[in-house]
JSON list of C-alpha atoms in Angstrom, two decimals:
[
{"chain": "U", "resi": 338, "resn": "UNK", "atom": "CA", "xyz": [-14.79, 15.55, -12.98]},
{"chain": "U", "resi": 339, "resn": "UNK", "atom": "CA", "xyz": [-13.55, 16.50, -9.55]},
{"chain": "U", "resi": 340, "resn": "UNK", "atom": "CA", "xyz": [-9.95, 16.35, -8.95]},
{"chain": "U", "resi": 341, "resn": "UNK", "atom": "CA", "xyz": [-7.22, 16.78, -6.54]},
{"chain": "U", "resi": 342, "resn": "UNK", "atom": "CA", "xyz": [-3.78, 16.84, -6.72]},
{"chain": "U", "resi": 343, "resn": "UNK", "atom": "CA", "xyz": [-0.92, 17.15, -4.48]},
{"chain": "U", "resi": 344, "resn": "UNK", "atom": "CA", "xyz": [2.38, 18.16, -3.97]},
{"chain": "U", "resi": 345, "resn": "UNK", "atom": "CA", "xyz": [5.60, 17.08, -3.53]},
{"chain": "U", "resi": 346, "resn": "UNK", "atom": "CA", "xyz": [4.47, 13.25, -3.47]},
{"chain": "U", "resi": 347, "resn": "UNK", "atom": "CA", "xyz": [7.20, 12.96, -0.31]},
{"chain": "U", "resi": 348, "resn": "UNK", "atom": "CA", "xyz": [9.13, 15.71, 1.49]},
{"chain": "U", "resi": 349, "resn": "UNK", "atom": "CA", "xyz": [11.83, 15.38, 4.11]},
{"chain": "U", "resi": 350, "resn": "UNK", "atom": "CA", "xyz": [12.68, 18.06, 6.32]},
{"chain": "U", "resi": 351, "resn": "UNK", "atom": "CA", "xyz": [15.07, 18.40, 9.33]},
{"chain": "U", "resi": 352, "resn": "UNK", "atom": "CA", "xyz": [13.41, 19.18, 12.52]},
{"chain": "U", "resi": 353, "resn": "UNK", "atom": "CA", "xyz": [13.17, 22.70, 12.55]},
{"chain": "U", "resi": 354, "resn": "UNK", "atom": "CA", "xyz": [12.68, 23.77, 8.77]},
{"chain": "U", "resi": 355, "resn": "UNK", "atom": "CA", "xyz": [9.58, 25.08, 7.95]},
{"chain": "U", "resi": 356, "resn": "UNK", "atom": "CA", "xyz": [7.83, 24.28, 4.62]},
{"chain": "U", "resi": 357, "resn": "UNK", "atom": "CA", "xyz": [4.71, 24.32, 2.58]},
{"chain": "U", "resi": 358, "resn": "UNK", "atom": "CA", "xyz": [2.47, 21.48, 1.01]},
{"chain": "U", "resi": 359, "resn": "UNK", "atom": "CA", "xyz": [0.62, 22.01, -1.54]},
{"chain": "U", "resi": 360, "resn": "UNK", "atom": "CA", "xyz": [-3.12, 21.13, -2.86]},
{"chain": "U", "resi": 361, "resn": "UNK", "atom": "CA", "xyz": [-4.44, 21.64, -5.90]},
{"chain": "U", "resi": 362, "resn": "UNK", "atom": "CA", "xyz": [-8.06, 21.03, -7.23]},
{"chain": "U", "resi": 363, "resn": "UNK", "atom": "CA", "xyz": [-10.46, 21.19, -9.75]},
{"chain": "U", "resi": 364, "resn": "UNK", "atom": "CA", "xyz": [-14.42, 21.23, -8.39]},
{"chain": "U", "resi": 365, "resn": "UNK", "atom": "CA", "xyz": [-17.58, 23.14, -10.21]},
{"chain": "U", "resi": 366, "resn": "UNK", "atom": "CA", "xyz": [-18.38, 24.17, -7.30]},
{"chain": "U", "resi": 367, "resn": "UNK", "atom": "CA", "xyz": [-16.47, 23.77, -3.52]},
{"chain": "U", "resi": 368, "resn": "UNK", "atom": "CA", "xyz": [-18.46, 22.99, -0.45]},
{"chain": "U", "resi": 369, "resn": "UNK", "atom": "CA", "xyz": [-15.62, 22.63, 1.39]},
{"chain": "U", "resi": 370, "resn": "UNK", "atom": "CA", "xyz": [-11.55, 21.71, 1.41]},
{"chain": "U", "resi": 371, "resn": "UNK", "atom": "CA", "xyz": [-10.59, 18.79, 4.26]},
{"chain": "U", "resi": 372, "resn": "UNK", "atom": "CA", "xyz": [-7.39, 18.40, 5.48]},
{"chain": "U", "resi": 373, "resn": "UNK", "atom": "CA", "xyz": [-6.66, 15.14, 6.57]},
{"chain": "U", "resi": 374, "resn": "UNK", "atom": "CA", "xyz": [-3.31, 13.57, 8.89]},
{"chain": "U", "resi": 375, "resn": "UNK", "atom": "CA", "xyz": [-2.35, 9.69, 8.44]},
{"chain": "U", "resi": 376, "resn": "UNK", "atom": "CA", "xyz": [0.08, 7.91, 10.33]},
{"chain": "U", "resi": 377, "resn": "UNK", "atom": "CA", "xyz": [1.52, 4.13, 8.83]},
{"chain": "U", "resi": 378, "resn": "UNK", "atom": "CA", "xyz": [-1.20, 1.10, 9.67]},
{"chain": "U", "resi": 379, "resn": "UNK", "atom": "CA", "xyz": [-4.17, 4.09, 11.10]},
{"chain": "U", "resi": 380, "resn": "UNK", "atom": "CA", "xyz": [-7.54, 5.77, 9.47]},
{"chain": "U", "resi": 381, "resn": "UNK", "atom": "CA", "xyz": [-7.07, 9.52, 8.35]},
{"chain": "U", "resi": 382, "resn": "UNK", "atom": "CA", "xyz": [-7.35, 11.97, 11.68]},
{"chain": "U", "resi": 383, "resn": "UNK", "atom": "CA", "xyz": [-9.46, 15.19, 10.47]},
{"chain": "U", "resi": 384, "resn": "UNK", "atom": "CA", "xyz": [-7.26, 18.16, 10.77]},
{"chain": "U", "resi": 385, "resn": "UNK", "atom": "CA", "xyz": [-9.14, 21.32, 9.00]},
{"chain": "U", "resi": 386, "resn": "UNK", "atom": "CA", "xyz": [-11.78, 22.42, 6.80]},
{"chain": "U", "resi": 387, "resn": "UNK", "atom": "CA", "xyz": [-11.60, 25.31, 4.70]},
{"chain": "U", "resi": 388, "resn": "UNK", "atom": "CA", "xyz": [-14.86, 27.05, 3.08]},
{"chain": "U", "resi": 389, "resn": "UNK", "atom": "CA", "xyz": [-14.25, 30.01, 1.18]},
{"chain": "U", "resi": 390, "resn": "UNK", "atom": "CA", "xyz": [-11.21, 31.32, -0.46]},
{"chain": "U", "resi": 391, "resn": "UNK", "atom": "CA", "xyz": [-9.04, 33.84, 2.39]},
{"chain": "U", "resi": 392, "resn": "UNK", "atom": "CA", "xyz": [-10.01, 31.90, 5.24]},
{"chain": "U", "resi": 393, "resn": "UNK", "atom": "CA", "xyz": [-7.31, 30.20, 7.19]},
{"chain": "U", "resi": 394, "resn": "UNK", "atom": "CA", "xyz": [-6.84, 27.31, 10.14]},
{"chain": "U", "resi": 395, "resn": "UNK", "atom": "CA", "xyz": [-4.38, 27.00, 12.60]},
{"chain": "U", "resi": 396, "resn": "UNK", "atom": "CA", "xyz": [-3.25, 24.09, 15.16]},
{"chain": "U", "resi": 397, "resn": "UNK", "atom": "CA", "xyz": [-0.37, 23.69, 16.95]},
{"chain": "U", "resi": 398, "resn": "UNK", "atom": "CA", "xyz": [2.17, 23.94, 14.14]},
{"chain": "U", "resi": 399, "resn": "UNK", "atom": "CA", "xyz": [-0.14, 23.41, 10.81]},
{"chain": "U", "resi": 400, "resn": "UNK", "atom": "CA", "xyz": [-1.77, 26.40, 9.25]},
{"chain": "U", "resi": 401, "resn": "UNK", "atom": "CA", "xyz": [-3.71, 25.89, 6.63]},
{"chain": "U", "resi": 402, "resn": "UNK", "atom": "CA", "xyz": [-5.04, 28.30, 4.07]},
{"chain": "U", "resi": 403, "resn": "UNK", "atom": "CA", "xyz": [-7.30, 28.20, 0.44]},
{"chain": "U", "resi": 404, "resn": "UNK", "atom": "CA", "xyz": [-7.67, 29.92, -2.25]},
{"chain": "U", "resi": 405, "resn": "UNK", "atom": "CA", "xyz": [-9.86, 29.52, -5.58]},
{"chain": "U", "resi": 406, "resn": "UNK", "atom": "CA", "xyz": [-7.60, 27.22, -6.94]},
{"chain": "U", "resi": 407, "resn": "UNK", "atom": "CA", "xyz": [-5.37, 25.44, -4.05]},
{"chain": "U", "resi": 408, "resn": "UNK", "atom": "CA", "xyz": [-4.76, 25.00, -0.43]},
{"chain": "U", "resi": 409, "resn": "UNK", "atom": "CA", "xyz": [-1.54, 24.97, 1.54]},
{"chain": "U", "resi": 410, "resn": "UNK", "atom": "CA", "xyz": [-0.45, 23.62, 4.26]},
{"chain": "U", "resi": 411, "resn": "UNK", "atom": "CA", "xyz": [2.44, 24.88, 6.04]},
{"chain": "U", "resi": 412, "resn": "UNK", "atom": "CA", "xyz": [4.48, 23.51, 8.76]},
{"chain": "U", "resi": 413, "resn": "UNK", "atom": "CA", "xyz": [6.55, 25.63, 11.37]},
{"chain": "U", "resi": 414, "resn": "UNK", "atom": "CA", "xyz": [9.35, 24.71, 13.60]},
{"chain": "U", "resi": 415, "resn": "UNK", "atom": "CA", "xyz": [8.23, 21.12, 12.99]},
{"chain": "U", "resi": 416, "resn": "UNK", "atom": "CA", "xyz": [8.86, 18.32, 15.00]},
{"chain": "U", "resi": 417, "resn": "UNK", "atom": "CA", "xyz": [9.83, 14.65, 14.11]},
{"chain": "U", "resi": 418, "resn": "UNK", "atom": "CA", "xyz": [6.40, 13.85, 15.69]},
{"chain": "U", "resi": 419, "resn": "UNK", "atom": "CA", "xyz": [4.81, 15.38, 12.88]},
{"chain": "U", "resi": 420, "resn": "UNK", "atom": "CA", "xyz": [5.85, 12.83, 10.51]},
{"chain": "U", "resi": 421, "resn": "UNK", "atom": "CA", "xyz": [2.92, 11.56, 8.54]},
{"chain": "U", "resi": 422, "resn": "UNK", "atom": "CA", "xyz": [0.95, 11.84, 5.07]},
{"chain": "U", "resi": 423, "resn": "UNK", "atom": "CA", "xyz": [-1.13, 14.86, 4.95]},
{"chain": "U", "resi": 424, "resn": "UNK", "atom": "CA", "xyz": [-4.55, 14.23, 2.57]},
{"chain": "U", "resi": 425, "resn": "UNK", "atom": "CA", "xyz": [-5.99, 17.04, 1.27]},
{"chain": "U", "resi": 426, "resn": "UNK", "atom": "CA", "xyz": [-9.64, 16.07, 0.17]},
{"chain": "U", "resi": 427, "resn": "UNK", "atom": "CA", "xyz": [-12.17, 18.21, -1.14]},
{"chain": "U", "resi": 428, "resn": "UNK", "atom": "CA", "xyz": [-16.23, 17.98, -1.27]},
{"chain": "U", "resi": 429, "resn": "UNK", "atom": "CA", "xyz": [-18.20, 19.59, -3.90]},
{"chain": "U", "resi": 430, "resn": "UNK", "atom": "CA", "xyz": [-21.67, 21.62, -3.58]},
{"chain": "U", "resi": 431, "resn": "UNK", "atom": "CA", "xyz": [-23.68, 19.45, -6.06]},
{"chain": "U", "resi": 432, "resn": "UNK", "atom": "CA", "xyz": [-23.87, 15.63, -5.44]},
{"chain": "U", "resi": 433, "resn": "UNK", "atom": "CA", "xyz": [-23.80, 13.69, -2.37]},
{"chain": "U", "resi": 434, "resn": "UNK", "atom": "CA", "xyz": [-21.22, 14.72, 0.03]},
{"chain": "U", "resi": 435, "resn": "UNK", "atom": "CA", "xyz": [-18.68, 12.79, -0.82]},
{"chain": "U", "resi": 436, "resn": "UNK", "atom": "CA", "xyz": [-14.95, 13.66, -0.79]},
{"chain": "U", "resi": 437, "resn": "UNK", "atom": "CA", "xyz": [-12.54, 13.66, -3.56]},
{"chain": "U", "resi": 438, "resn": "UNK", "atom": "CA", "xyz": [-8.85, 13.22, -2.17]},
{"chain": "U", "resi": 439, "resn": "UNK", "atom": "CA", "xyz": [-5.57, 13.47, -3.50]},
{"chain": "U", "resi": 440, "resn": "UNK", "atom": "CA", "xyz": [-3.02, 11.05, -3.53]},
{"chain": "U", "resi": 441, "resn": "UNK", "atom": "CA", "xyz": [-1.12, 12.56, -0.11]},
{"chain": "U", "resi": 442, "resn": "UNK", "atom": "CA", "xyz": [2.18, 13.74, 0.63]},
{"chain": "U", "resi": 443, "resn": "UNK", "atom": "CA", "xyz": [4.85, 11.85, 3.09]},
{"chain": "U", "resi": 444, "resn": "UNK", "atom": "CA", "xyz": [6.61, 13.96, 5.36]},
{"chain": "U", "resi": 445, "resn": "UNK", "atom": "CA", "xyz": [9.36, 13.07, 7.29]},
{"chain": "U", "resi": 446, "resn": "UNK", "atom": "CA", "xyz": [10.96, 15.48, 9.81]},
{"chain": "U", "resi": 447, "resn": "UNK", "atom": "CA", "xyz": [14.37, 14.51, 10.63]},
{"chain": "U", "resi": 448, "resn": "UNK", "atom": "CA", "xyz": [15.81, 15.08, 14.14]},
{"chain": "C", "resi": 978, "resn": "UNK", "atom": "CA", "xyz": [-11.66, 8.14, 17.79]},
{"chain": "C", "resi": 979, "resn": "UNK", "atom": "CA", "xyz": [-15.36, 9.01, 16.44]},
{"chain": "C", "resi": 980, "resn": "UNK", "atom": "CA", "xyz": [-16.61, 5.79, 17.65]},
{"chain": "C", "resi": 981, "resn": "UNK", "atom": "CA", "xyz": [-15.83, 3.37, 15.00]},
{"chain": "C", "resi": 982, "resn": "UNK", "atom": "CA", "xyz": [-15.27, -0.09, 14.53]},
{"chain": "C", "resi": 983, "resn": "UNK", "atom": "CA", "xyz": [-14.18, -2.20, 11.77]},
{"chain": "C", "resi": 984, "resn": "UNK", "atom": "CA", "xyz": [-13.90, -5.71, 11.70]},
{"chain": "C", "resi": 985, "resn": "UNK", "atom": "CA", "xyz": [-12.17, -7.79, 11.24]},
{"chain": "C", "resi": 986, "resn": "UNK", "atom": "CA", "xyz": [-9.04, -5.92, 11.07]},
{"chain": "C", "resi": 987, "resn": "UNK", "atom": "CA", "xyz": [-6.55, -8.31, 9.27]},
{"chain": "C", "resi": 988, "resn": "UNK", "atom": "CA", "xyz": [-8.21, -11.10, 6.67]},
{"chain": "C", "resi": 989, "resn": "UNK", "atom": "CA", "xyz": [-6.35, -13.20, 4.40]},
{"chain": "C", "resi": 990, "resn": "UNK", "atom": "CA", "xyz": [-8.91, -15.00, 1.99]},
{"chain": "C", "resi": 991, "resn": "UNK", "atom": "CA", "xyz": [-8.73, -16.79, -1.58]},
{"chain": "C", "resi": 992, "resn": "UNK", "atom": "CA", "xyz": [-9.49, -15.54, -5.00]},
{"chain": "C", "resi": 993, "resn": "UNK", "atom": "CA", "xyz": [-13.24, -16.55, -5.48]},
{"chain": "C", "resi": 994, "resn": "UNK", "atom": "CA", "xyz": [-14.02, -16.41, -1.71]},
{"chain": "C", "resi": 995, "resn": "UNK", "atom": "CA", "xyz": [-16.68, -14.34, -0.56]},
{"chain": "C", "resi": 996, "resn": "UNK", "atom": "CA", "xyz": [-16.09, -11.80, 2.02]},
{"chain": "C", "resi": 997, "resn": "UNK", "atom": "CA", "xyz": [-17.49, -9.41, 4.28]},
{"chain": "C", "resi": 998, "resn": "UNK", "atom": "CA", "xyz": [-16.04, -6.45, 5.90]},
{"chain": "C", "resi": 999, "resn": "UNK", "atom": "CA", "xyz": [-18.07, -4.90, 8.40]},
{"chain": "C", "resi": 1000, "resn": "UNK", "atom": "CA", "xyz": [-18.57, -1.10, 10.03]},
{"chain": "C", "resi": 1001, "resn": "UNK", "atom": "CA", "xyz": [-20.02, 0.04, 13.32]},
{"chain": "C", "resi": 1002, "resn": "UNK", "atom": "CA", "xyz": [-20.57, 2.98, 14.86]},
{"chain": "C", "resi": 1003, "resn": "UNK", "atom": "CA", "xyz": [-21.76, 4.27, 17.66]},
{"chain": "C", "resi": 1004, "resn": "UNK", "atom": "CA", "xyz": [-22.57, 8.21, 17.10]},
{"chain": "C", "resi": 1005, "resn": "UNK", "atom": "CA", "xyz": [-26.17, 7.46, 15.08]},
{"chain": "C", "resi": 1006, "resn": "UNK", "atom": "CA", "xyz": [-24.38, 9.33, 12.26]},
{"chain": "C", "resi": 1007, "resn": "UNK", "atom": "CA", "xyz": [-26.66, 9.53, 8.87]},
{"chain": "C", "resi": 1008, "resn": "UNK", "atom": "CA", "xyz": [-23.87, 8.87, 6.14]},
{"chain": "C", "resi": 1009, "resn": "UNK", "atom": "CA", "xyz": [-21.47, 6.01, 6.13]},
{"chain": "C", "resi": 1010, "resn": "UNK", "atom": "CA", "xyz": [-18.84, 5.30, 3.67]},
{"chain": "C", "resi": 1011, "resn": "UNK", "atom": "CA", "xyz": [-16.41, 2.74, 2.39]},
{"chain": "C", "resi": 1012, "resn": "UNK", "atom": "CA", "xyz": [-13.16, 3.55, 0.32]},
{"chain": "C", "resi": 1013, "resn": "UNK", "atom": "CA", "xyz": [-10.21, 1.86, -0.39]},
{"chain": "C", "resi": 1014, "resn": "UNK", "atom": "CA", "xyz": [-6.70, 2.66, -0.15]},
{"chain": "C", "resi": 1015, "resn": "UNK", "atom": "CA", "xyz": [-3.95, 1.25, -2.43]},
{"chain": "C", "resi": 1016, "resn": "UNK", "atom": "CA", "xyz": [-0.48, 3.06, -3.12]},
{"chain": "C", "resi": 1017, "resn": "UNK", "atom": "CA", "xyz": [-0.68, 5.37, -6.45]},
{"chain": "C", "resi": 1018, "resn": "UNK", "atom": "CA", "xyz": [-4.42, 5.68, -5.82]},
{"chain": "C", "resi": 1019, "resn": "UNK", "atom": "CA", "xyz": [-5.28, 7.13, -2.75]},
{"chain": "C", "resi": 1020, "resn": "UNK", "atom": "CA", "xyz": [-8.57, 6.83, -1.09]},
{"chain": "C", "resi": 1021, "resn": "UNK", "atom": "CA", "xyz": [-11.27, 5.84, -3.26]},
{"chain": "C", "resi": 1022, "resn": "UNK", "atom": "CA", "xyz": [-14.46, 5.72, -2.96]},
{"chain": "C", "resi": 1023, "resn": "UNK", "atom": "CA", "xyz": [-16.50, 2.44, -3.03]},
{"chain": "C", "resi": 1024, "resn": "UNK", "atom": "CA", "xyz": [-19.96, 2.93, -1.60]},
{"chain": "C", "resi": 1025, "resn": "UNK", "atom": "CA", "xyz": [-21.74, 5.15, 0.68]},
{"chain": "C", "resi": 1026, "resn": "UNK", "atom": "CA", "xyz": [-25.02, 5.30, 2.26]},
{"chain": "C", "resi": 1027, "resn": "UNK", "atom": "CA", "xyz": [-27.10, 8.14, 3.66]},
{"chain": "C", "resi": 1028, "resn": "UNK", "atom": "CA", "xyz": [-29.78, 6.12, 5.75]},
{"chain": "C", "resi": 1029, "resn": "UNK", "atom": "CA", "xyz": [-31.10, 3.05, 6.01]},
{"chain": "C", "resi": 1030, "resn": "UNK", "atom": "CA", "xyz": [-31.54, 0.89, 2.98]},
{"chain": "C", "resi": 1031, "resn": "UNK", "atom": "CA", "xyz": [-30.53, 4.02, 1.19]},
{"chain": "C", "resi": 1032, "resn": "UNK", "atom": "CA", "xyz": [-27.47, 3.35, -0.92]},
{"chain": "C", "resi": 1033, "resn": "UNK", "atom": "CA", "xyz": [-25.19, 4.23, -3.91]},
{"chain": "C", "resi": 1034, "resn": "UNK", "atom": "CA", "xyz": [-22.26, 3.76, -5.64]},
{"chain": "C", "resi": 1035, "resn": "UNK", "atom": "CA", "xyz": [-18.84, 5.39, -5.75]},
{"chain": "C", "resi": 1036, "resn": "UNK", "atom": "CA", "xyz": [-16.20, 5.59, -8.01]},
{"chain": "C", "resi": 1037, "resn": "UNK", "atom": "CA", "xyz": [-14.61, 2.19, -8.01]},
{"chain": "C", "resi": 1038, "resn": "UNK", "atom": "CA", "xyz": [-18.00, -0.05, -6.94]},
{"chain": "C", "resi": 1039, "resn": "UNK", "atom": "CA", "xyz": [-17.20, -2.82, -9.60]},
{"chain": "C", "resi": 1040, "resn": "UNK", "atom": "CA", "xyz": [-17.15, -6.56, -7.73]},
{"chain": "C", "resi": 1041, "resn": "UNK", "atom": "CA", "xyz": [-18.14, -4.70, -3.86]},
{"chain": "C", "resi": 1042, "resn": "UNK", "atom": "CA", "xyz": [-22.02, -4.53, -3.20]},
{"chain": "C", "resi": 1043, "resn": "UNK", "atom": "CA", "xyz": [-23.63, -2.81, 0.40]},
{"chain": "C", "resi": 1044, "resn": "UNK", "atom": "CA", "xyz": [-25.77, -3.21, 2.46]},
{"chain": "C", "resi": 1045, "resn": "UNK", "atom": "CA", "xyz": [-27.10, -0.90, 5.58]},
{"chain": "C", "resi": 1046, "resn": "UNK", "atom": "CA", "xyz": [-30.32, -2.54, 7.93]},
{"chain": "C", "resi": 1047, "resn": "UNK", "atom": "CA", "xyz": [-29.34, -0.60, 10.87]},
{"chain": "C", "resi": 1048, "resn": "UNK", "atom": "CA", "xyz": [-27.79, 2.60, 11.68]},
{"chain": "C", "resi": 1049, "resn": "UNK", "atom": "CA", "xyz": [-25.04, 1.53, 13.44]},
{"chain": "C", "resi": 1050, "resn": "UNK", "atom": "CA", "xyz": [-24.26, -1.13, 10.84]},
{"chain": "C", "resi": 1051, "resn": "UNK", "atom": "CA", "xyz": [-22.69, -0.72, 7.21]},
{"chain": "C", "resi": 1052, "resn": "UNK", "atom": "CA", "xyz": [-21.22, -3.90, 5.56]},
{"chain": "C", "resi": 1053, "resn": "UNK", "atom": "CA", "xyz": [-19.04, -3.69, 2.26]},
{"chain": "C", "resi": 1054, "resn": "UNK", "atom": "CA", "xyz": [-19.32, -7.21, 0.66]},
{"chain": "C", "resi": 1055, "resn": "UNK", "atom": "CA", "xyz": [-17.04, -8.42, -1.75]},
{"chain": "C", "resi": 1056, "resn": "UNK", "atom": "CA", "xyz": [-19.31, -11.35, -3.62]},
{"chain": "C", "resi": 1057, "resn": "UNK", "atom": "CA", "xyz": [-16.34, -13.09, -5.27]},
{"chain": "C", "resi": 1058, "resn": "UNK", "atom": "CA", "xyz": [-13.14, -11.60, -4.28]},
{"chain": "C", "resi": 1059, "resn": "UNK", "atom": "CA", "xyz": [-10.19, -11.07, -6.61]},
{"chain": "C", "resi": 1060, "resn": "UNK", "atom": "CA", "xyz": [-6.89, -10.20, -5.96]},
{"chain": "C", "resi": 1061, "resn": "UNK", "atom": "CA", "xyz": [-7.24, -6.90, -7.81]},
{"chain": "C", "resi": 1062, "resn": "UNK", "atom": "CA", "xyz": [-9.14, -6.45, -4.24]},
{"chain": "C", "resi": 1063, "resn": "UNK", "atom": "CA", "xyz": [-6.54, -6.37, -1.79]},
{"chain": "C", "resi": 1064, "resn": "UNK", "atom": "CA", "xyz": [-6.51, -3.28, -0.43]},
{"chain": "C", "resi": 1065, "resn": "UNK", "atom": "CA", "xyz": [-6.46, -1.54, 2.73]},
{"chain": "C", "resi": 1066, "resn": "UNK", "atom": "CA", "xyz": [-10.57, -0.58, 3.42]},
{"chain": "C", "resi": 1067, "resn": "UNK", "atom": "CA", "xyz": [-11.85, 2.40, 5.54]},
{"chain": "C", "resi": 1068, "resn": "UNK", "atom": "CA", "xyz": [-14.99, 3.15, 6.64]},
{"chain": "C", "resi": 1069, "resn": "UNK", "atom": "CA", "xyz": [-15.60, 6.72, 7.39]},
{"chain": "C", "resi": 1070, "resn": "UNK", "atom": "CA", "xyz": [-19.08, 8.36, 9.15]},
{"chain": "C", "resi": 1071, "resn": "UNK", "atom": "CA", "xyz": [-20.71, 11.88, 8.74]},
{"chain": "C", "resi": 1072, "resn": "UNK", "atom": "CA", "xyz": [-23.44, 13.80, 10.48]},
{"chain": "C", "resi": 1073, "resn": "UNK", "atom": "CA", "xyz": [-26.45, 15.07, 8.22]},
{"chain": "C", "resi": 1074, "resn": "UNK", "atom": "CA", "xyz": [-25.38, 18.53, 7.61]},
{"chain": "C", "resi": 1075, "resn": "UNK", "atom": "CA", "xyz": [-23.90, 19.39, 4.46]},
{"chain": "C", "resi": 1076, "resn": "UNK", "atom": "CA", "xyz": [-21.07, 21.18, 6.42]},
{"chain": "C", "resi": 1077, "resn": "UNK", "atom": "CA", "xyz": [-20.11, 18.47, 8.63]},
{"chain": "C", "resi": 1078, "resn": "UNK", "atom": "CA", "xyz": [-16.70, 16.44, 8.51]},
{"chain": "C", "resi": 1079, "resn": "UNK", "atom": "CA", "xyz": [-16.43, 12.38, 7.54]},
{"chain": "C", "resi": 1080, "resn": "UNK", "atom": "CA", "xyz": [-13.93, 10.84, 10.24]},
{"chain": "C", "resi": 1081, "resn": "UNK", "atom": "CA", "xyz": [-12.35, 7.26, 9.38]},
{"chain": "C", "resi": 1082, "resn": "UNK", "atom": "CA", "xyz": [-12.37, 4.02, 11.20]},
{"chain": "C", "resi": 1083, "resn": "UNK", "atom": "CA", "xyz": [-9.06, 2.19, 11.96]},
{"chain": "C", "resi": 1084, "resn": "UNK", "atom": "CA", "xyz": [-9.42, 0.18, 8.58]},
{"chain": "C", "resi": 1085, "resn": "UNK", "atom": "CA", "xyz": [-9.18, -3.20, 7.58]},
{"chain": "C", "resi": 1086, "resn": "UNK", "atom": "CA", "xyz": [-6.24, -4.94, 5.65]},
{"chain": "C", "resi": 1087, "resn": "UNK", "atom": "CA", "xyz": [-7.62, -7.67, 3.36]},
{"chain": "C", "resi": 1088, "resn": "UNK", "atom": "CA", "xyz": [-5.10, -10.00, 1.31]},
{"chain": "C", "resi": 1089, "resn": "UNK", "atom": "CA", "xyz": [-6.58, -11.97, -1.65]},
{"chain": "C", "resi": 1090, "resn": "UNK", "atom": "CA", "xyz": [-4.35, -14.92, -2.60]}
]
């Protein structure tokens, strides 16, 4: 059975301090790793995918990267604007497309 | 936004009620999907469908049945509802190709009472 788990459940940072989230998974075989941003009372707003272990995304201030195991997320110089749960989800090869997501992480970026 | 549209968008109903939550879009996307949200759980998924009249179930699809006659439409029914089923629902679309991303709809709150 697929899973997904991620890390720390909430983080709070002051504006400025750069950190990492984490992802974690367990697929039989990945198709691909979603990273996903939601803000209070709104649907999930795609950020990244990530195929293949190595490969990295950046935007603006997010960077993510995978390996066999886990992605990361990490945050530079953030802003209080980038205040949100981050869902990691993931979709396996075999089956119907469907994504698997963890449980999030709240971030809060104090200014 | 990917061109979707849930409605309603708030619904307060009664335990034993039936009701119908409803998803449109307007990109002519193959695969639509419902999930829930609820705190602890994350998104779950509740039914999808990859065409029309072509359905199946997802993890949590106890109670919640589907139904897809159009392309643009995909309706999550909830036959008798319960208040184990107040949740916050999202519909989410996808192309055909297996690389392609789901994006989410706006969601719909539904309170059982």
């Amino acid at each position: 059975e697929d899973q997904v788990t991620q890390s720390p459940e909430a983080l709070r940072l002051q504006e400025g301090e750069s950190s990492s989230l984490n992802c974690s998974y367990t697929v039989s075989g990945l198709r691909g790793l979603f990273w996903y941003r939601q803000d209070p009372g709104k649907g999930p707003e795609f950020l990244f995918t990530l195929y293949s272990a190595g490969e990295e995304k950046e935007k603006e201030r997010l960077k993510a990267t995978l390996t066999k195991k886990e992605s990361f997320l990490h945050i530079t110089a953030p802003k209080p604007e980038d205040s949100a749960t981050y869902l990691c989800a993931v979709q396996e090869v075999q089956g119907a497309q469907k994504l698997v997501f963890g449980q999030g992480t709240r971030l809060t970026i104090n200014p | 936004d990917a061109g979707i549209t849930q409605s309603p968008r708030h619904k307060v109903t009664e335990t034993g009620t039936p009701v119908t939550l409803r998803c449109h879009q307007t990109e002519n996307h193959r695969y639509m999907y419902w999930y829930r949200q609820d705190p602890g759980h994350g998104l779950r998924l509740i039914h999808y469908s990859y065409g029309v009249k072509d359905t199946d179930k997802g993890e949590v699809s106890d109670g919640y049945s589907v139904s897809r006659s159009k392309t643009e439409d995909f309706l999550l029914t909830l036959e008798s509802a319960t208040s184990s089923q107040t949740s916050v629902y999202f519909c989410a679309i996808k192309g055909g190709g297996a690389r392609e991303t789901q994006y989410f709809g706006p969601g719909t709150r539904l309170l059982v009472l």
